[in-house]
Coordinates of C-alpha atoms (C1' of nucleotides) in Angstrom, one line a residue:
Chain Q
M186 CA -22.0 11.6 -16.2
G187 CA -18.4 9.9 -16.0
R188 CA -15.2 11.8 -16.8
S189 CA -13.8 11.0 -21.0
P190 CA -12.2 7.5 -21.3
C191 CA -8.0 8.0 -20.8
C192 CA -8.1 7.4 -24.7
E193 CA -10.4 6.4 -27.6
K194 CA -11.2 3.7 -28.0
V195 CA -12.1 2.9 -31.3
G196 CA -9.7 1.2 -33.0
L197 CA -8.0 0.1 -30.3
K198 CA -6.8 -4.2 -29.3
K199 CA -7.6 -5.3 -26.2
G200 CA -6.8 -8.4 -24.6
P201 CA -3.7 -10.7 -24.2
W202 CA -0.7 -9.0 -25.3
T203 CA 1.7 -10.6 -28.3
P204 CA 5.0 -11.2 -28.1
E205 CA 5.5 -8.4 -30.9
E206 CA 3.7 -5.8 -28.8
D207 CA 5.4 -6.6 -26.0
Q208 CA 8.8 -6.6 -27.3
K209 CA 7.5 -2.6 -29.1
L210 CA 6.7 -1.6 -25.6
M211 CA 9.6 -2.7 -24.0
A212 CA 11.8 -1.3 -26.5
F213 CA 10.5 1.8 -26.8
I214 CA 10.5 2.3 -22.8
E215 CA 14.1 1.4 -22.8
K216 CA 14.8 4.1 -25.0
Y217 CA 12.7 6.8 -23.7
G218 CA 11.5 6.1 -20.6
C219 CA 7.3 5.8 -19.8
G220 CA 6.7 9.6 -20.0
S221 CA 3.2 10.2 -20.9
W222 CA 1.5 6.7 -21.1
R223 CA -0.8 8.4 -22.7
A224 CA 0.7 9.3 -25.7
L225 CA 3.2 6.0 -25.5
P226 CA 1.0 4.0 -27.7
A227 CA 0.9 6.0 -30.7
K228 CA 4.8 6.8 -30.1
A229 CA 5.2 3.3 -30.0
G230 CA 3.6 2.0 -32.6
L231 CA 0.7 0.0 -30.2
K232 CA -2.6 0.0 -30.9
R233 CA -2.9 -0.3 -26.9
C234 CA -4.5 2.4 -24.1
G235 CA -2.0 4.0 -22.5
K236 CA -3.4 2.8 -19.7
S237 CA -3.1 -1.0 -20.8
C238 CA 0.6 -0.5 -21.7
R239 CA 1.2 1.3 -17.9
L240 CA -0.4 -1.8 -16.5
R241 CA 1.3 -4.2 -19.0
W242 CA 4.8 -2.8 -18.1
I243 CA 3.8 -2.6 -14.5
N244 CA 2.7 -5.8 -13.5
Y245 CA 4.9 -8.0 -16.6
L246 CA 7.3 -6.4 -18.6
R247 CA 9.3 -4.7 -16.1
P248 CA 12.5 -5.7 -15.5
D249 CA 13.0 -6.0 -11.8
I250 CA 9.9 -8.4 -11.0
K251 CA 10.5 -11.4 -9.4
R252 CA 8.0 -14.1 -11.1
G253 CA 7.2 -17.3 -9.8
K254 CA 5.9 -18.9 -6.4
F255 CA 5.9 -17.1 -2.9
S256 CA 7.8 -18.2 -0.8
L257 CA 6.4 -18.9 2.9
Q258 CA 8.6 -16.4 4.0
E259 CA 5.9 -13.7 1.5
E260 CA 3.3 -15.6 2.0
Q261 CA 3.7 -14.8 6.1
T262 CA 4.3 -11.3 5.2
I263 CA 1.4 -11.1 3.0
I264 CA -1.2 -12.0 5.9
Q265 CA 0.5 -9.7 8.5
L266 CA -0.1 -6.6 6.5
H267 CA -3.3 -7.8 5.3
A268 CA -4.4 -8.1 9.1
L269 CA -3.3 -4.6 9.5
L270 CA -3.4 -2.7 5.6
G271 CA -6.5 -4.5 4.5
N272 CA -7.0 -4.5 0.7
R273 CA -4.5 -1.8 0.2
W274 CA -2.3 -4.2 -2.5
S275 CA -0.1 -1.1 -3.4
A276 CA 1.2 -0.7 0.1
I277 CA 1.7 -4.6 0.9
A278 CA 3.5 -4.8 -2.5
A279 CA 5.9 -1.8 -0.9
H280 CA 7.2 -4.2 1.3
L281 CA 7.7 -7.7 -0.8
P282 CA 10.4 -6.9 -2.8
N283 CA 9.9 -7.4 -6.8
R284 CA 6.4 -8.4 -6.2
T285 CA 3.5 -6.4 -7.8
D286 CA 0.2 -5.1 -6.1
N287 CA -1.6 -7.2 -8.7
E288 CA 0.2 -10.7 -8.3
I289 CA -0.1 -10.5 -4.7
K290 CA -3.7 -9.8 -4.7
N291 CA -4.5 -12.2 -7.1
Y292 CA -2.4 -14.6 -4.6
W293 CA -4.5 -13.4 -1.8
N294 CA -7.3 -13.5 -3.5
T295 CA -6.9 -17.2 -4.8
H296 CA -4.4 -19.3 -2.4
L297 CA -4.3 -17.2 1.4
K298 CA -7.7 -16.3 1.5
K299 CA -8.7 -19.5 1.4
R300 CA -6.2 -21.0 3.7
L301 CA -7.2 -18.4 6.0
T302 CA -10.9 -19.4 5.8
K303 CA -9.7 -23.2 6.2
M304 CA -8.7 -22.2 9.5
G305 CA -11.2 -20.6 10.5
I306 CA -10.1 -16.9 10.5
D307 CA -12.0 -14.6 8.8
P308 CA -9.9 -13.1 5.9
I309 CA -11.6 -9.5 6.4
T310 CA -11.0 -9.4 9.8
H311 CA -8.0 -11.9 10.7
K312 CA -9.8 -13.0 14.0
P313 CA -11.5 -16.6 14.6
K314 CA -14.8 -16.8 13.3
T315 CA -16.3 -17.6 16.4
N316 CA -15.3 -14.8 18.7
I317 CA -13.3 -16.6 21.1
F318 CA -11.6 -13.5 22.1
G319 CA -14.6 -11.6 23.5
K320 CA -14.3 -8.0 24.0
D321 CA -11.1 -7.5 22.4
A322 CA -13.1 -7.7 19.3
A323 CA -13.5 -4.6 19.4
N324 CA -10.5 -3.4 20.5
L325 CA -9.3 -4.9 17.4
S326 CA -11.7 -3.3 14.9
H327 CA -10.8 -0.1 17.1
M328 CA -7.0 -0.2 16.3
A329 CA -7.9 -1.2 12.9
Q330 CA -9.5 2.1 12.4
W331 CA -6.5 4.2 13.8
E332 CA -4.6 2.4 11.4
N333 CA -6.8 3.3 9.0
A334 CA -6.3 7.0 9.6
R335 CA -2.5 6.5 10.3
L336 CA -2.3 5.0 6.8
E337 CA -4.2 7.7 4.8
A338 CA -1.6 10.1 6.1
E339 CA 1.3 7.3 5.2
A340 CA 0.6 6.9 1.7
R341 CA 0.4 10.6 1.2
L342 CA 3.6 10.5 2.5
V343 CA 4.7 8.0 0.2
R344 CA 3.2 10.2 -2.8
E345 CA 5.6 13.0 -1.0
S346 CA 9.3 11.2 -0.6
K347 CA 8.8 9.3 -4.2
K348 CA 8.5 13.1 -5.7
Q349 CA 11.4 13.7 -3.7
I350 CA 13.4 11.4 -4.3
I351 CA 13.1 11.8 -7.8
S352 CA 13.6 15.8 -7.4
N353 CA 16.9 15.2 -5.8
Q354 CA 18.1 12.6 -8.4
F355 CA 17.1 14.4 -11.1
G356 CA 15.7 18.0 -10.6
P357 CA 12.2 19.7 -9.8
N358 CA 11.1 19.0 -12.7
L359 CA 10.7 15.8 -12.6
A360 CA 9.7 15.7 -9.2
T361 CA 6.1 16.3 -10.7
K362 CA 6.4 15.0 -14.1
P363 CA 7.8 11.2 -14.9
I364 CA 10.4 10.8 -16.6
S365 CA 10.2 11.1 -20.1
H366 CA 13.8 9.9 -21.9
G367 CA 16.5 8.4 -20.7
N368 CA 18.2 5.3 -18.9
L369 CA 15.2 3.0 -18.4
Q370 CA 16.2 1.9 -15.1
R371 CA 15.5 5.7 -14.1
N372 CA 11.9 5.2 -13.7
I373 CA 12.1 2.2 -11.8
L374 CA 11.5 2.7 -8.2
P375 CA 13.3 0.2 -6.3
L376 CA 10.2 -0.4 -3.7
Q377 CA 11.9 -1.4 -0.5
T378 CA 14.8 1.3 -1.1
K379 CA 12.7 4.3 -1.6
I380 CA 8.9 4.4 -0.3
P381 CA 9.5 4.7 3.5
P382 CA 7.7 1.8 4.9
C383 CA 4.6 1.7 7.3
L384 CA 5.2 -0.9 9.4
D385 CA 5.8 1.1 12.5
V386 CA 2.8 -0.5 14.1
L387 CA 4.1 -3.6 14.1
K388 CA 7.5 -2.3 16.1
A389 CA 5.2 -1.0 18.6
W390 CA 3.4 -4.0 18.8
Q391 CA 6.9 -5.8 19.5
G392 CA 7.7 -3.3 22.8
T393 CA 10.5 -1.8 21.0
N394 CA 11.9 0.9 23.0
W395 CA 9.8 3.4 21.4
I396 CA 9.7 5.6 25.2
T397 CA 13.2 4.1 26.9
K398 CA 15.2 5.9 24.5
P399 CA 16.4 8.8 25.9
K400 CA 14.1 11.8 24.4
T401 CA 17.3 13.8 22.8
K402 CA 18.5 13.9 19.8
D403 CA 21.5 15.2 17.9
M404 CA 20.0 18.4 16.0
T405 CA 23.3 18.4 13.8
S406 CA 24.1 14.8 13.5
S407 CA 23.1 14.2 10.1
V408 CA 22.9 10.3 10.8
F409 CA 19.5 8.6 10.5
D410 CA 17.8 8.1 13.7
P411 CA 15.2 5.4 13.4
F412 CA 13.5 6.5 16.1
F413 CA 13.7 10.1 15.9
D414 CA 13.8 10.3 12.2
S415 CA 11.6 7.4 11.3
P416 CA 8.3 8.7 9.3
T417 CA 6.0 8.7 12.5
S418 CA 8.0 8.8 15.3
T419 CA 6.9 12.3 14.5
S420 CA 10.1 13.7 15.1
N421 CA 10.5 17.0 14.1
I422 CA 13.2 19.8 15.1
S423 CA 11.2 23.0 15.0
N424 CA 10.0 24.0 18.2
N425 CA 6.1 24.1 19.2
N426 CA 5.5 21.4 17.5
L427 CA 2.5 19.2 18.7
F428 CA 2.7 15.7 18.6
M429 CA 1.4 12.7 19.8
V430 CA 3.2 10.0 21.7
P431 CA 2.2 6.4 23.3
N432 CA 0.2 7.4 26.4
N433 CA 1.6 5.3 29.0
N434 CA 5.1 3.5 30.2
I435 CA 5.3 0.5 28.6
P436 CA 7.3 0.8 25.9
G437 CA 5.9 1.5 22.2
L438 CA 2.4 0.3 23.4
V439 CA -0.6 3.2 22.9
D440 CA -4.2 2.4 24.4
M441 CA -6.7 2.9 21.3
N442 CA -9.3 4.1 23.7
S443 CA -7.7 7.2 24.2
C444 CA -4.6 9.3 23.0
L445 CA -2.9 12.1 24.5
V446 CA -1.1 15.1 22.6
G447 CA 1.0 17.0 23.7
E448 CA 3.4 19.7 22.3
S449 CA 7.3 19.5 22.6
N450 CA 10.1 21.9 22.6
F451 CA 13.8 20.8 21.0
M452 CA 16.4 23.4 21.3
E453 CA 17.4 23.6 17.7
N454 CA 21.0 22.3 17.0
T455 CA 21.8 21.1 20.7
K456 CA 21.3 18.1 22.6
E457 CA 18.2 19.1 24.6
E458 CA 15.7 17.0 26.4
V459 CA 12.2 17.0 25.2
Q460 CA 10.0 18.9 27.6
T461 CA 6.4 17.3 26.8
E462 CA 3.2 18.3 28.3
W463 CA 0.4 16.1 27.7
K464 CA -3.3 16.6 26.9
C465 CA -5.3 13.4 26.9
F466 CA -8.1 13.1 24.2
D467 CA -11.3 10.2 25.1
K468 CA -11.2 9.9 21.6
P469 CA -9.6 11.5 18.7
S470 CA -11.7 14.3 17.1
N471 CA -12.5 14.7 13.8
E472 CA -10.4 17.5 13.5
L473 CA -8.1 15.7 15.1
L474 CA -8.2 13.1 12.8
S475 CA -8.0 15.6 9.6
Q476 CA -4.7 17.2 10.9
I477 CA -3.1 13.6 10.4
N478 CA -3.4 14.8 6.9
D479 CA -1.0 17.0 6.9
I480 CA 2.3 15.8 6.1
S481 CA 5.5 16.9 4.5
Y482 CA 8.5 15.6 3.7
S483 CA 11.9 17.4 3.9
N484 CA 15.0 16.0 2.5
D485 CA 18.4 18.4 4.2
S486 CA 21.3 16.3 2.8
S487 CA 21.2 12.6 4.6
T488 CA 18.7 13.2 7.5
Y489 CA 15.1 12.8 7.0
N490 CA 12.7 14.9 9.0
I491 CA 9.3 13.6 8.8
S492 CA 6.7 15.6 10.0
I493 CA 3.2 14.9 10.3
I494 CA 2.1 18.2 11.5
D495 CA 0.6 21.2 10.3
Q496 CA 2.2 24.0 12.3
S497 CA -0.8 25.9 12.1
S498 CA -2.9 23.6 13.9
S499 CA -2.8 21.8 16.9
G500 CA -2.1 18.3 16.8
L501 CA -0.7 15.2 15.4
I502 CA -1.9 11.7 16.3
Q503 CA -0.2 8.4 16.0
G504 CA -2.7 5.4 16.7
F505 CA -1.4 2.1 18.0
T506 CA -3.5 -0.1 19.9
H507 CA -1.5 -2.4 22.6
L508 CA -2.8 -5.9 23.8
E509 CA -0.5 -6.4 26.9
N510 CA -2.3 -3.4 28.5
I511 CA -5.4 -5.1 28.1
V512 CA -3.9 -8.5 29.2
G513 CA -3.1 -6.7 32.3
S514 CA -5.8 -4.6 33.3
C515 CA -8.5 -7.6 32.7
E516 CA -7.2 -10.3 34.3
D517 CA -10.6 -12.1 34.6
N518 CA -10.0 -12.4 30.7
L519 CA -6.8 -13.4 30.3
E520 CA -6.8 -16.5 28.6
D521 CA -8.3 -15.0 25.9
D522 CA -6.0 -11.8 25.8
N523 CA -3.3 -13.8 25.9
N524 CA -4.9 -16.1 22.8
N525 CA -5.2 -12.5 21.3
N526 CA -2.1 -11.1 22.2
N527 CA -0.7 -14.7 20.7
Y528 CA -2.4 -14.5 17.6
W529 CA -1.4 -10.8 16.9
N530 CA 2.6 -12.0 18.2
S531 CA 2.5 -14.8 15.6
I532 CA 1.7 -12.5 12.9
L533 CA 4.4 -10.0 14.2
N534 CA 6.9 -12.2 15.0
S535 CA 7.7 -13.7 11.8
C536 CA 7.0 -10.5 9.6
T537 CA 10.0 -9.8 7.8
L538 CA 11.5 -6.4 6.6
P539 CA 13.6 -5.0 4.5
A540 CA 16.9 -4.7 6.6
D541 CA 17.7 -1.2 4.7
S542 CA 14.5 0.3 6.0
P543 CA 15.1 3.8 7.4
V544 CA 12.2 3.0 9.9
F545 CA 14.4 0.5 11.3
Chain J
dA137 C1' -12.5 -38.5 -25.3
dA138 C1' -15.7 -35.8 -24.1
dT139 C1' -17.6 -32.7 -20.4
dT140 C1' -17.6 -30.4 -16.0
dG141 C1' -16.1 -27.7 -12.6
dG142 C1' -12.5 -25.1 -10.5
dT143 C1' -8.4 -22.8 -10.2
dC144 C1' -5.1 -19.1 -11.7
dC145 C1' -4.0 -14.7 -13.3
dA146 C1' -3.6 -11.2 -17.3
dA147 C1' -6.0 -7.8 -18.4
dC148 C1' -9.8 -4.7 -18.3
dC149 C1' -12.8 -1.2 -15.7
dG150 C1' -14.4 2.3 -13.1
dC151 C1' -12.7 5.4 -9.3
dC152 C1' -10.4 8.3 -7.1
dC153 C1' -6.9 12.1 -6.2
dG154 C1' -3.3 15.8 -7.5
dA155 C1' -1.4 19.0 -10.6
dA156 C1' -1.6 22.2 -14.0
dG157 C1' -4.2 25.4 -16.7
Chain K
dG83 C1' -12.8 27.8 -7.5
dC84 C1' -13.2 24.9 -11.6
dT85 C1' -12.9 21.7 -15.4
dT86 C1' -9.6 18.8 -17.5
dC87 C1' -5.9 15.2 -17.4
dG88 C1' -2.8 11.4 -16.3
dG89 C1' -1.5 8.1 -13.1
dG90 C1' -2.4 5.1 -9.6
dC91 C1' -5.1 2.0 -6.8
dG92 C1' -8.7 -2.1 -6.2
dG93 C1' -12.0 -4.4 -7.7
dT94 C1' -13.7 -7.7 -11.2
dT95 C1' -13.9 -10.8 -15.4
dG96 C1' -12.6 -13.7 -19.0
dG97 C1' -10.0 -16.9 -20.7
dA98 C1' -6.6 -20.6 -20.5
dC99 C1' -5.4 -24.7 -17.8
dC100 C1' -6.1 -28.8 -15.3
dA101 C1' -7.9 -32.5 -12.7
dA102 C1' -11.9 -35.3 -12.0
dT103 C1' -15.9 -37.2 -13.6

DNA sequence: AATTGGTCCAACCGCCCGAAG
DNA sequence: GCTTCGGGCGGTTGGACCAAT
């Protein structure tokens, strides 16, 4: 037996919204905000389900929605993100300013999926239908598993950070409850500025200088440091935190077939060399994977310290794959690997990210 | 002009998850 | 620990629209 419906359906209108209904909904939200969607229809004089009101608002009436044709840049970004995130439309939408997940989903299903298919690329795996990459397909699949696990964690991070932002701006009570009164704009979270992006995997592939950066941080600084403070750079100023970093010396690249977990020693309020002792795991255990769930997000004035670690447990993983390693170690398949590398690089190179992204 | 088939997209549905009681 | 509730998400649908026949 499923849960009861979100509202009493008898007498509720379904189907397309009329301009009058839109007007009522907009006027109400403008005046009172969108606190409880369940209660909103009655208060606003609408014979609609609360869910229907929410959808209409989020996908159509919200004033910050960008409508019209997708630009080439947006198309590329969607494809790139879909390659990494799969059908996580809300996560993809977070990287496209003012586009809704529904719109992106529709655009993917009606345009982009077909286009990729025509190009001979499987729109699900983003691999060529004829497997010209040979054994690298396995690596990509493995990569996807890792990325999925990490994204689960980041999804939670996003939720937490949203609450944190609301809490900081409007007080703790509103962190758990939607804003019910006041300025309309308060309830609208500009996607780009308020949701931490989760594209560090892109930077990893692009060879961002994750490892070669001096592993020190001025802990007294409140300046946001994209290396130490990004959600997935796993910086945490507490002692004895375990975290995982790339296991080779190629900047930003990690072998997906193994991973490292280490212990860091930061000295608080000092510039201190990070010391790490690394353990190597052939494959992440389920226990290890489960620890990725433990994310806390704190906002200490202007510094964002993100810890993706359970202080009481033993690890944190961060999964990236790489292609250049494969190229370097499997000379027999150099050509195929280069093809593979080029495919991903072409995806990544044109990916645009918000200039104000806290990660970059 | 009528019919047919394809495309597009707003809206619905069911499920999941976190919070609250 | 459980149940309930509300919000969010992704998959799917239905109807409007358009081009081809």
